[in-house]
PDB file of C-alpha atoms in Angstrom:
ATOM      1  CA  MET A  30      -9.355   9.016 -13.684  1.00 35.00           C
ATOM      2  CA  THR A  31      -5.906   8.908 -12.516  1.00 41.00           C
ATOM      3  CA  PHE A  32      -4.207   8.843  -9.212  1.00 54.00           C
ATOM      4  CA  ALA A  33      -0.621  10.003  -8.749  1.00 63.00           C
ATOM      5  CA  ASP A  34       2.017   7.473  -7.524  1.00 75.00           C
ATOM      6  CA  ILE A  35       3.364   7.990  -4.179  1.00 83.00           C
ATOM      7  CA  VAL A  36       6.735   9.218  -4.514  1.00 89.00           C
ATOM      8  CA  LYS A  37       9.047  10.344  -1.800  1.00 93.00           C
ATOM      9  CA  THR A  38      12.521  11.472  -1.632  1.00 95.00           C
ATOM     10  CA  VAL A  39      14.861  11.750   1.313  1.00 95.00           C
ATOM     11  CA  THR A  40      18.747  12.515   1.580  1.00 96.00           C
ATOM     12  CA  VAL A  41      20.777  10.758   4.263  1.00 96.00           C
ATOM     13  CA  PRO A  42      24.459  11.380   5.398  1.00 96.00           C
ATOM     14  CA  LEU A  43      25.478   8.013   4.478  1.00 96.00           C
ATOM     15  CA  ASP A  44      27.198   6.506   1.468  1.00 96.00           C
ATOM     16  CA  GLN A  45      25.281   4.383  -0.799  1.00 97.00           C
ATOM     17  CA  ASP A  46      26.182   1.037   0.487  1.00 97.00           C
ATOM     18  CA  ARG A  47      25.364   2.113   3.979  1.00 96.00           C
ATOM     19  CA  ALA A  48      22.116   3.841   2.897  1.00 97.00           C
ATOM     20  CA  PHE A  49      21.053   0.781   1.164  1.00 98.00           C
ATOM     21  CA  THR A  50      22.072  -1.706   3.882  1.00 97.00           C
ATOM     22  CA  LEU A  51      20.333   0.337   6.588  1.00 97.00           C
ATOM     23  CA  PHE A  52      17.147   0.303   4.678  1.00 97.00           C
ATOM     24  CA  THR A  53      16.963  -3.247   3.889  1.00 97.00           C
ATOM     25  CA  ARG A  54      19.094  -5.612   6.021  1.00 97.00           C
ATOM     26  CA  ASP A  55      18.678  -3.290   8.992  1.00 97.00           C
ATOM     27  CA  LEU A  56      14.984  -2.378   8.532  1.00 96.00           C
ATOM     28  CA  ALA A  57      14.116  -3.632  11.902  1.00 95.00           C
ATOM     29  CA  ARG A  58      16.285  -0.846  13.368  1.00 95.00           C
ATOM     30  CA  TRP A  59      14.034   1.892  12.213  1.00 96.00           C
ATOM     31  CA  TRP A  60      10.657   0.806  10.810  1.00 95.00           C
ATOM     32  CA  PRO A  61       7.992   2.202  12.936  1.00 91.00           C
ATOM     33  CA  VAL A  62       6.304  -1.114  13.988  1.00 89.00           C
ATOM     34  CA  ALA A  63       4.379   0.547  16.913  1.00 86.00           C
ATOM     35  CA  SER A  64       2.239   2.319  14.401  1.00 82.00           C
ATOM     36  CA  HIS A  65       2.723   0.493  11.047  1.00 83.00           C
ATOM     37  CA  SER A  66       2.681  -3.421  11.401  1.00 82.00           C
ATOM     38  CA  ILE A  67       0.192  -6.162  11.553  1.00 80.00           C
ATOM     39  CA  SER A  68       0.837  -6.468  15.343  1.00 84.00           C
ATOM     40  CA  ALA A  69       0.074  -2.775  15.601  1.00 80.00           C
ATOM     41  CA  ALA A  70      -3.247  -3.108  13.791  1.00 71.00           C
ATOM     42  CA  GLN A  71      -4.101  -5.811  16.483  1.00 76.00           C
ATOM     43  CA  HIS A  72      -3.016  -3.352  19.113  1.00 80.00           C
ATOM     44  CA  LYS A  73      -0.045  -5.642  19.913  1.00 86.00           C
ATOM     45  CA  THR A  74       3.680  -5.497  19.508  1.00 89.00           C
ATOM     46  CA  PRO A  75       5.689  -7.838  17.286  1.00 91.00           C
ATOM     47  CA  GLN A  76       8.182 -10.108  18.657  1.00 93.00           C
ATOM     48  CA  LYS A  77      10.396  -8.957  15.672  1.00 95.00           C
ATOM     49  CA  LEU A  78      10.989  -8.079  12.102  1.00 96.00           C
ATOM     50  CA  ASP A  79      13.250 -10.103   9.979  1.00 97.00           C
ATOM     51  CA  VAL A  80      14.678  -9.286   6.557  1.00 98.00           C
ATOM     52  CA  ASP A  81      16.660 -11.777   4.343  1.00 98.00           C
ATOM     53  CA  ALA A  82      18.527  -9.288   2.264  1.00 98.00           C
ATOM     54  CA  VAL A  83      18.922 -11.110  -1.043  1.00 98.00           C
ATOM     55  CA  LEU A  84      16.983 -11.541  -4.273  1.00 98.00           C
ATOM     56  CA  ASN A  85      13.660 -13.099  -3.523  1.00 96.00           C
ATOM     57  CA  GLY A  86      14.338 -12.803   0.263  1.00 97.00           C
ATOM     58  CA  ARG A  87      11.307 -12.112   2.487  1.00 96.00           C
ATOM     59  CA  ILE A  88      10.437  -9.525   5.040  1.00 96.00           C
ATOM     60  CA  THR A  89       8.525 -11.179   7.823  1.00 95.00           C
ATOM     61  CA  GLU A  90       6.939 -10.199  11.012  1.00 93.00           C
ATOM     62  CA  THR A  91       6.773 -12.291  13.893  1.00 95.00           C
ATOM     63  CA  LEU A  92       3.552 -11.655  15.942  1.00 92.00           C
ATOM     64  CA  GLU A  93       3.260 -11.765  19.708  1.00 93.00           C
ATOM     65  CA  ASN A  94       1.851 -15.358  19.477  1.00 93.00           C
ATOM     66  CA  GLY A  95       4.730 -16.480  17.374  1.00 94.00           C
ATOM     67  CA  GLN A  96       2.836 -16.585  14.026  1.00 92.00           C
ATOM     68  CA  ILE A  97       5.161 -15.483  11.338  1.00 92.00           C
ATOM     69  CA  THR A  98       3.496 -13.249   8.639  1.00 88.00           C
ATOM     70  CA  VAL A  99       5.272 -12.146   5.412  1.00 89.00           C
ATOM     71  CA  TRP A 100       5.259  -8.552   4.243  1.00 88.00           C
ATOM     72  CA  GLY A 101       6.768  -9.110   0.949  1.00 89.00           C
ATOM     73  CA  HIS A 102       9.931 -10.192  -0.955  1.00 93.00           C
ATOM     74  CA  PHE A 103      12.683  -8.589  -2.930  1.00 96.00           C
ATOM     75  CA  SER A 104      11.716  -9.038  -6.560  1.00 94.00           C
ATOM     76  CA  GLU A 105      14.760  -6.836  -7.661  1.00 97.00           C
ATOM     77  CA  TRP A 106      17.921  -6.586  -5.927  1.00 98.00           C
ATOM     78  CA  SER A 107      20.629  -4.278  -7.087  1.00 98.00           C
ATOM     79  CA  PRO A 108      22.730  -3.093  -4.111  1.00 98.00           C
ATOM     80  CA  PRO A 109      23.645  -0.382  -3.854  1.00 98.00           C
ATOM     81  CA  HIS A 110      21.329   1.216  -6.475  1.00 98.00           C
ATOM     82  CA  SER A 111      17.862  -0.162  -6.094  1.00 98.00           C
ATOM     83  CA  PHE A 112      15.530  -2.667  -4.955  1.00 98.00           C
ATOM     84  CA  THR A 113      11.984  -3.520  -5.622  1.00 96.00           C
ATOM     85  CA  LEU A 114       9.649  -5.025  -3.038  1.00 93.00           C
ATOM     86  CA  GLU A 115       6.611  -7.132  -3.825  1.00 87.00           C
ATOM     87  CA  TRP A 116       4.322  -5.944  -0.920  1.00 80.00           C
ATOM     88  CA  TYR A 117       1.515  -8.131   0.103  1.00 71.00           C
ATOM     89  CA  VAL A 118       1.497  -8.047   3.877  1.00 68.00           C
ATOM     90  CA  GLY A 119      -0.008 -11.470   4.888  1.00 55.00           C
ATOM     91  CA  ARG A 120      -1.822 -11.905   1.429  1.00 53.00           C
ATOM     92  CA  ASP A 121      -0.799 -14.280  -1.459  1.00 56.00           C
ATOM     93  CA  ALA A 122       2.492 -13.166  -3.273  1.00 60.00           C
ATOM     94  CA  ASP A 123       0.272 -12.787  -6.525  1.00 55.00           C
ATOM     95  CA  GLN A 124      -1.630 -10.164  -4.994  1.00 51.00           C
ATOM     96  CA  ALA A 125       1.217  -7.695  -4.436  1.00 64.00           C
ATOM     97  CA  THR A 126       1.890  -4.059  -4.722  1.00 71.00           C
ATOM     98  CA  ARG A 127       5.200  -2.648  -5.539  1.00 83.00           C
ATOM     99  CA  VAL A 128       7.587  -0.449  -3.744  1.00 91.00           C
ATOM    100  CA  ARG A 129      10.752   0.561  -5.441  1.00 94.00           C
ATOM    101  CA  VAL A 130      13.558   2.435  -4.006  1.00 97.00           C
ATOM    102  CA  GLU A 131      16.471   3.922  -5.690  1.00 98.00           C
ATOM    103  CA  PHE A 132      19.711   5.149  -4.008  1.00 98.00           C
ATOM    104  CA  ALA A 133      21.694   7.794  -5.661  1.00 98.00           C
ATOM    105  CA  ALA A 134      25.077   8.958  -4.529  1.00 97.00           C
ATOM    106  CA  LYS A 135      25.183  12.773  -3.783  1.00 96.00           C
ATOM    107  CA  GLY A 136      28.843  13.368  -2.581  1.00 95.00           C
ATOM    108  CA  GLU A 137      29.122  11.754   0.536  1.00 94.00           C
ATOM    109  CA  ALA A 138      25.350  11.656   1.086  1.00 96.00           C
ATOM    110  CA  THR A 139      22.742   9.416  -0.726  1.00 97.00           C
ATOM    111  CA  GLU A 140      19.513  10.632  -2.097  1.00 97.00           C
ATOM    112  CA  LEU A 141      16.697   7.978  -1.844  1.00 96.00           C
ATOM    113  CA  THR A 142      13.698   8.050  -4.084  1.00 96.00           C
ATOM    114  CA  LEU A 143      10.845   5.735  -3.109  1.00 95.00           C
ATOM    115  CA  ARG A 144       7.971   5.050  -5.525  1.00 92.00           C
ATOM    116  CA  HIS A 145       4.792   3.298  -4.405  1.00 86.00           C
ATOM    117  CA  ASP A 146       2.807   2.581  -7.606  1.00 78.00           C
ATOM    118  CA  ARG A 147      -0.947   3.447  -7.339  1.00 49.00           C
ATOM    119  CA  PHE A 148      -3.302   2.148  -9.895  1.00 43.00           C
ATOM    120  CA  GLU A 149      -2.649   4.691 -12.714  1.00 35.00           C
ATOM    121  CA  SER A 150      -6.122   4.647 -14.104  1.00 29.00           C
ATOM    122  CA  LEU A 151      -8.885   2.265 -12.704  1.00 30.00           C
ATOM    123  CA  GLY A 152      -9.945   0.043 -15.420  1.00 28.00           C
ATOM    124  CA  GLN A 153      -7.428   1.228 -17.930  1.00 30.00           C
ATOM    125  CA  ASP A 154      -3.640   0.698 -17.452  1.00 30.00           C
ATOM    126  CA  GLY A 155      -3.009  -2.337 -15.246  1.00 36.00           C
ATOM    127  CA  PRO A 156      -6.192  -3.301 -13.555  1.00 42.00           C
ATOM    128  CA  ASP A 157      -4.394  -6.396 -12.254  1.00 45.00           C
ATOM    129  CA  VAL A 158      -1.915  -4.080 -10.531  1.00 42.00           C
ATOM    130  CA  SER A 159      -4.725  -2.027  -9.026  1.00 45.00           C
ATOM    131  CA  ARG A 160      -6.590  -5.005  -7.839  1.00 46.00           C
ATOM    132  CA  SER A 161      -3.390  -6.523  -6.213  1.00 42.00           C
ATOM    133  CA  TYR A 162      -2.314  -3.185  -4.821  1.00 45.00           C
ATOM    134  CA  LEU A 163      -5.617  -2.581  -3.036  1.00 47.00           C
ATOM    135  CA  ARG A 164      -5.756  -6.230  -1.793  1.00 46.00           C
ATOM    136  CA  GLY A 165      -2.186  -5.996  -0.605  1.00 43.00           C
ATOM    137  CA  TRP A 166      -3.104  -3.260   1.793  1.00 47.00           C
ATOM    138  CA  ASP A 167      -6.559  -4.160   2.976  1.00 47.00           C
ATOM    139  CA  THR A 168      -5.261  -6.698   5.410  1.00 43.00           C
ATOM    140  CA  VAL A 169      -2.995  -4.181   7.165  1.00 46.00           C
ATOM    141  CA  LEU A 170      -5.125  -1.058   6.920  1.00 46.00           C
ATOM    142  CA  THR A 171      -8.484  -2.630   7.831  1.00 44.00           C
ATOM    143  CA  GLY A 172      -7.238  -2.505  11.363  1.00 38.00           C
ATOM    144  CA  TYR A 173      -5.546   0.789  10.938  1.00 38.00           C
ATOM    145  CA  GLU A 174      -8.590   2.686  11.237  1.00 39.00           C
ATOM    146  CA  ASN A 175      -8.073   3.555  14.898  1.00 36.00           C
ATOM    147  CA  LEU A 176      -4.349   4.149  14.601  1.00 39.00           C
ATOM    148  CA  ALA A 177      -5.014   6.433  11.539  1.00 39.00           C
ATOM    149  CA  CYS A 178      -7.152   8.675  13.404  1.00 38.00           C
ATOM    150  CA  ASN A 179      -4.472   9.578  15.951  1.00 37.00           C
TER     151      ASN A 179
ATOM    152  CA  MET B  27     -12.151   7.628   9.579  1.00 34.00           C
ATOM    153  CA  THR B  28     -12.774   5.709   6.570  1.00 40.00           C
ATOM    154  CA  TYR B  29      -9.605   4.389   5.366  1.00 47.00           C
ATOM    155  CA  GLY B  30     -10.086   0.914   6.797  1.00 50.00           C
ATOM    156  CA  ASN B  31     -13.721   0.860   5.206  1.00 62.00           C
ATOM    157  CA  ALA B  32     -12.443   1.816   1.721  1.00 67.00           C
ATOM    158  CA  PHE B  33      -9.878  -0.977   1.810  1.00 63.00           C
ATOM    159  CA  ALA B  34     -12.314  -3.472   3.348  1.00 66.00           C
ATOM    160  CA  ALA B  35     -14.803  -2.596   0.485  1.00 75.00           C
ATOM    161  CA  LEU B  36     -12.245  -3.078  -2.153  1.00 71.00           C
ATOM    162  CA  ALA B  37     -11.070  -6.267  -0.719  1.00 67.00           C
ATOM    163  CA  ASP B  38     -13.824  -7.975  -2.734  1.00 75.00           C
ATOM    164  CA  VAL B  39     -13.016  -8.841  -6.369  1.00 77.00           C
ATOM    165  CA  ARG B  40     -16.473  -8.199  -7.571  1.00 86.00           C
ATOM    166  CA  ARG B  41     -16.566  -4.751  -6.063  1.00 87.00           C
ATOM    167  CA  ARG B  42     -13.266  -3.887  -7.652  1.00 81.00           C
ATOM    168  CA  GLU B  43     -14.787  -4.958 -10.904  1.00 85.00           C
ATOM    169  CA  ILE B  44     -17.702  -2.638 -10.489  1.00 90.00           C
ATOM    170  CA  VAL B  45     -15.502   0.277  -9.531  1.00 85.00           C
ATOM    171  CA  GLU B  46     -13.431  -0.432 -12.623  1.00 81.00           C
ATOM    172  CA  ARG B  47     -16.625  -0.149 -14.641  1.00 87.00           C
ATOM    173  CA  LEU B  48     -17.757   3.043 -13.102  1.00 87.00           C
ATOM    174  CA  ALA B  49     -14.283   4.534 -13.820  1.00 78.00           C
ATOM    175  CA  GLU B  50     -15.156   4.286 -17.445  1.00 81.00           C
ATOM    176  CA  GLN B  51     -18.512   5.933 -16.972  1.00 87.00           C
ATOM    177  CA  PRO B  52     -21.332   6.324 -14.394  1.00 91.00           C
ATOM    178  CA  LEU B  53     -23.941   3.637 -14.735  1.00 94.00           C
ATOM    179  CA  SER B  54     -27.203   2.615 -13.452  1.00 94.00           C
ATOM    180  CA  VAL B  55     -27.646  -0.745 -11.612  1.00 93.00           C
ATOM    181  CA  GLY B  56     -29.315  -2.096 -14.620  1.00 93.00           C
ATOM    182  CA  ALA B  57     -26.556  -1.075 -16.952  1.00 94.00           C
ATOM    183  CA  LEU B  58     -23.937  -2.433 -14.644  1.00 94.00           C
ATOM    184  CA  ALA B  59     -25.846  -5.724 -14.370  1.00 93.00           C
ATOM    185  CA  THR B  60     -25.190  -6.182 -18.178  1.00 94.00           C
ATOM    186  CA  HIS B  61     -21.529  -6.723 -17.380  1.00 92.00           C
ATOM    187  CA  PHE B  62     -21.781  -9.135 -14.365  1.00 92.00           C
ATOM    188  CA  PRO B  63     -23.299 -12.627 -13.979  1.00 93.00           C
ATOM    189  CA  ILE B  64     -24.833 -11.548 -10.719  1.00 93.00           C
ATOM    190  CA  SER B  65     -28.302 -10.454  -9.858  1.00 94.00           C
ATOM    191  CA  ARG B  66     -29.241  -6.731  -9.512  1.00 94.00           C
ATOM    192  CA  PRO B  67     -29.932  -6.993  -5.861  1.00 95.00           C
ATOM    193  CA  ALA B  68     -26.413  -8.399  -5.472  1.00 95.00           C
ATOM    194  CA  ILE B  69     -25.149  -5.579  -7.445  1.00 95.00           C
ATOM    195  CA  SER B  70     -27.142  -3.005  -5.342  1.00 94.00           C
ATOM    196  CA  GLN B  71     -25.732  -4.619  -2.078  1.00 94.00           C
ATOM    197  CA  HIS B  72     -22.105  -4.293  -3.532  1.00 94.00           C
ATOM    198  CA  LEU B  73     -22.934  -0.427  -4.412  1.00 94.00           C
ATOM    199  CA  LYS B  74     -24.357   0.216  -0.976  1.00 92.00           C
ATOM    200  CA  ILE B  75     -20.797  -1.188   0.494  1.00 90.00           C
ATOM    201  CA  LEU B  76     -18.897   1.042  -1.877  1.00 88.00           C
ATOM    202  CA  SER B  77     -21.069   3.889  -1.091  1.00 89.00           C
ATOM    203  CA  ASP B  78     -20.834   3.571   2.651  1.00 86.00           C
ATOM    204  CA  ALA B  79     -17.030   3.539   2.102  1.00 79.00           C
ATOM    205  CA  GLY B  80     -17.164   6.866   0.203  1.00 81.00           C
ATOM    206  CA  LEU B  81     -15.920   5.193  -3.030  1.00 83.00           C
ATOM    207  CA  VAL B  82     -19.043   5.758  -5.167  1.00 88.00           C
ATOM    208  CA  HIS B  83     -21.963   8.073  -4.866  1.00 88.00           C
ATOM    209  CA  VAL B  84     -25.441   8.107  -6.600  1.00 91.00           C
ATOM    210  CA  GLN B  85     -27.295  10.728  -8.529  1.00 90.00           C
ATOM    211  CA  LYS B  86     -30.941  10.713  -9.230  1.00 90.00           C
ATOM    212  CA  VAL B  87     -31.494  11.264 -12.793  1.00 87.00           C
ATOM    213  CA  GLY B  88     -35.351  11.273 -13.377  1.00 89.00           C
ATOM    214  CA  ALA B  89     -36.342   7.966 -12.003  1.00 88.00           C
ATOM    215  CA  ARG B  90     -32.951   6.464 -12.356  1.00 88.00           C
ATOM    216  CA  ARG B  91     -30.198   6.127  -9.860  1.00 89.00           C
ATOM    217  CA  ILE B  92     -26.796   6.451 -11.581  1.00 95.00           C
ATOM    218  CA  TYR B  93     -23.697   5.385  -9.782  1.00 95.00           C
ATOM    219  CA  ALA B  94     -20.331   7.027 -10.177  1.00 90.00           C
ATOM    220  CA  LEU B  95     -16.922   6.897  -8.599  1.00 82.00           C
ATOM    221  CA  ASP B  96     -16.406   9.112  -5.675  1.00 79.00           C
ATOM    222  CA  ASN B  97     -12.723  10.553  -5.320  1.00 69.00           C
ATOM    223  CA  THR B  98     -13.091  11.056  -1.607  1.00 68.00           C
ATOM    224  CA  GLY B  99     -12.701   7.384  -0.403  1.00 63.00           C
ATOM    225  CA  ILE B 100      -9.830   6.825  -2.700  1.00 64.00           C
ATOM    226  CA  GLY B 101      -8.326  10.023  -1.755  1.00 68.00           C
ATOM    227  CA  HIS B 102      -8.423   9.018   1.900  1.00 65.00           C
ATOM    228  CA  MET B 103      -6.626   5.600   0.970  1.00 66.00           C
ATOM    229  CA  ARG B 104      -3.723   7.636  -0.796  1.00 69.00           C
ATOM    230  CA  ALA B 105      -3.569  10.048   1.914  1.00 73.00           C
ATOM    231  CA  TYR B 106      -3.013   7.375   4.440  1.00 70.00           C
ATOM    232  CA  LEU B 107      -0.438   5.480   2.391  1.00 74.00           C
ATOM    233  CA  ASP B 108       1.237   8.835   1.741  1.00 83.00           C
ATOM    234  CA  ARG B 109       1.668   9.395   5.548  1.00 83.00           C
ATOM    235  CA  LEU B 110       2.730   6.057   6.087  1.00 84.00           C
ATOM    236  CA  TRP B 111       5.767   6.508   3.924  1.00 92.00           C
ATOM    237  CA  ASP B 112       6.316   9.976   5.506  1.00 93.00           C
ATOM    238  CA  ASP B 113       6.474   8.282   8.912  1.00 93.00           C
ATOM    239  CA  ALA B 114       8.546   5.285   7.759  1.00 95.00           C
ATOM    240  CA  LEU B 115      11.121   7.673   5.718  1.00 97.00           C
ATOM    241  CA  ALA B 116      11.338  10.128   8.746  1.00 96.00           C
ATOM    242  CA  SER B 117      12.283   7.154  10.929  1.00 97.00           C
ATOM    243  CA  TYR B 118      14.911   5.850   8.412  1.00 98.00           C
ATOM    244  CA  THR B 119      16.441   9.250   8.052  1.00 97.00           C
ATOM    245  CA  ARG B 120      16.837   9.606  11.932  1.00 97.00           C
ATOM    246  CA  ALA B 121      18.452   6.219  12.080  1.00 97.00           C
ATOM    247  CA  ALA B 122      20.745   7.133   9.196  1.00 97.00           C
ATOM    248  CA  HIS B 123      21.628  10.424  11.005  1.00 97.00           C
ATOM    249  CA  ALA B 124      22.344   8.449  14.190  1.00 96.00           C
ATOM    250  CA  LEU B 125      24.401   6.046  12.299  1.00 95.00           C
ATOM    251  CA  SER B 126      26.439   8.869  10.660  1.00 95.00           C
ATOM    252  CA  GLU B 127      26.934  10.388  14.092  1.00 93.00           C
ATOM    253  CA  GLU B 128      28.350   7.161  15.460  1.00 88.00           C
ATOM    254  CA  ASP B 129      31.030   7.254  12.851  1.00 79.00           C
ATOM    255  CA  ALA B 130      31.921  10.831  13.736  1.00 73.00           C
ATOM    256  CA  SER B 131      32.725  10.152  17.212  1.00 67.00           C
TER     257      SER B 131
END
């Protein structure tokens, strides 16, 4: 049994450096926190999102009550070409899923390719990846039921 | 909507191990029990949770109940994450366009 990776491609009218910076350092400018955040899963608004845009830097969400939750950290950092996020959203770092984004210059624009690795084949390749992937999402998505129905 | 149920169901290590076994082949509770150090009732309980979440289904083969993976629940999970990234990247693209237009003015 196999499940395809989630792969997304978009092209933006920015050069590689700016495309990379907007995605990473400036994540809080565009990430849809109202629908996709730990706060949103609790029907609340986050105080803020912070990104430490360096290797091993973390992405954190500060909840309404001031609690800081960690979404993940950058396990690979190669500006302006690519980065990899270990994505565990409030869980332990060793229970992470991975999101890798590559930035390719296309003239004056930049093409991004995002790959969110799914378990390739349950019980075969990388059962640890599949386990950590699933646990990484359950915290956020358990509360997403109502939101996902909208 | 069952997205949350599927993830909650798979939050348990033992249930993920059961799912991995069933990925290899459909099995009865008895056959599953040979792979785990827990009782059959405990396995049945896990299977019920997985079944309610749309991750496994059961077929009756004679007097036996054979459990197999059900793509529906996992399909829902993938569909949700697929949509999450569509939403996030759409928002990123809008921000990128706005940034680009700021430069032009």
